Amino acid sequence: MTGKDKSVVLWSIQDHISGGSIVKQNKPGEGNDKTAEGPSVGPRGIFCGHEDTVEDVAFCPSSAQEFCSVGDDSCLILWDARVGTGPTIKVEKAHDADLHCVDWNPHDDNLILTGFVSIHVSFSFALLALKSDLSADNTVRMFDRRNLTSNGVGSPIYKFEGHRAAVLCVQWSPDESSVFGSSAEDGLLNIWDYDKVGKKVERPSKSPSTPAGLFFQHAGHRDKVVDFHWNASDPWTVVSVSDDCDSTGGGGTLQIWRMSDLIYRPEEEVLAELEKFKSHVISCASKP
């Protein structure tokens, strides 16, 4: 759990089920607080180390006692509840400004993704208006927890550059260890494959301006994509949500969509299938 109090709070639903860590059992009619109608469960730990609002947390896939967090202080912090409530590793400058989202790779617990939020500041003095745009690169950064910092400054193993606005959500694919998605205020949901970064062989039709690792963009939303989630039971299926306040004056849109398998299957396999389809079409067209 994250919050504006700059702390990360660890809870367990099991404490309520088992009756452990219960702080108080209120009697019927006691107190005016509606939240005081049942038992109160205390936190397992309050972890302090951020200097500004904590925006997101993610558990290590191999340990319920290890987790990481990011916040408006530009920090990425790793925690281990087994050794105390202080940071085990603190990356003080993971990005150049606010960090909004983080996710831990479920297939490789050394890899962590972080998403960056742009900052726009305007200053006005009487008749003179000075506008300073402090927005940075809107990147998604990948860190290896075995080598997170260099003198406290974040040392990502790669920066994924493809969004034109603040990144609001990042999430690894539950099926492919090198694939992840990122959504942003530019209305796009990008699908990336880290294994494709640095490869010399590219499809002839691929634009030279396409960011490295980017192989699909979902552009069906009309406004900023605030959240999305992979379907763990149906590979390559995604649910995404946009906040359409800026374009429609209110409300939001939920979309459930799936990529064509021609996009993510091996290129040789796809080309062979398309060649068979081409031959079939030609043979059908030649018939009287």
GROMACS .gro file of C-alpha atoms in nm, residues 10 51 64 84 100 138 149 184 207 217 222 266 276 280 284:
model
   15
   10LEU     CA    1   0.273  -0.400   0.432
   51GLU     CA    2   1.099   1.174   0.067
   64ALA     CA    3   0.642  -1.225  -0.042
   84GLY     CA    4   1.386  -0.441   0.882
  100HIS     CA    5   0.466   0.683  -1.139
  138ASN     CA    6   0.897   0.990  -2.121
  149THR     CA    7   2.318   0.225  -0.893
  184ALA     CA    8   0.076   0.675  -2.134
  207SER     CA    9   0.998   0.223  -4.031
  217GLN     CA   10   0.095  -0.012  -3.062
  222ARG     CA   11  -0.924   0.850  -2.749
  266PRO     CA   12   0.818  -1.622  -3.556
  276LYS     CA   13   0.042  -2.038  -4.873
  280HIS     CA   14  -0.455  -2.019  -5.245
  284CYS     CA   15  -0.906  -1.938  -5.659
   0.00000   0.00000   0.00000
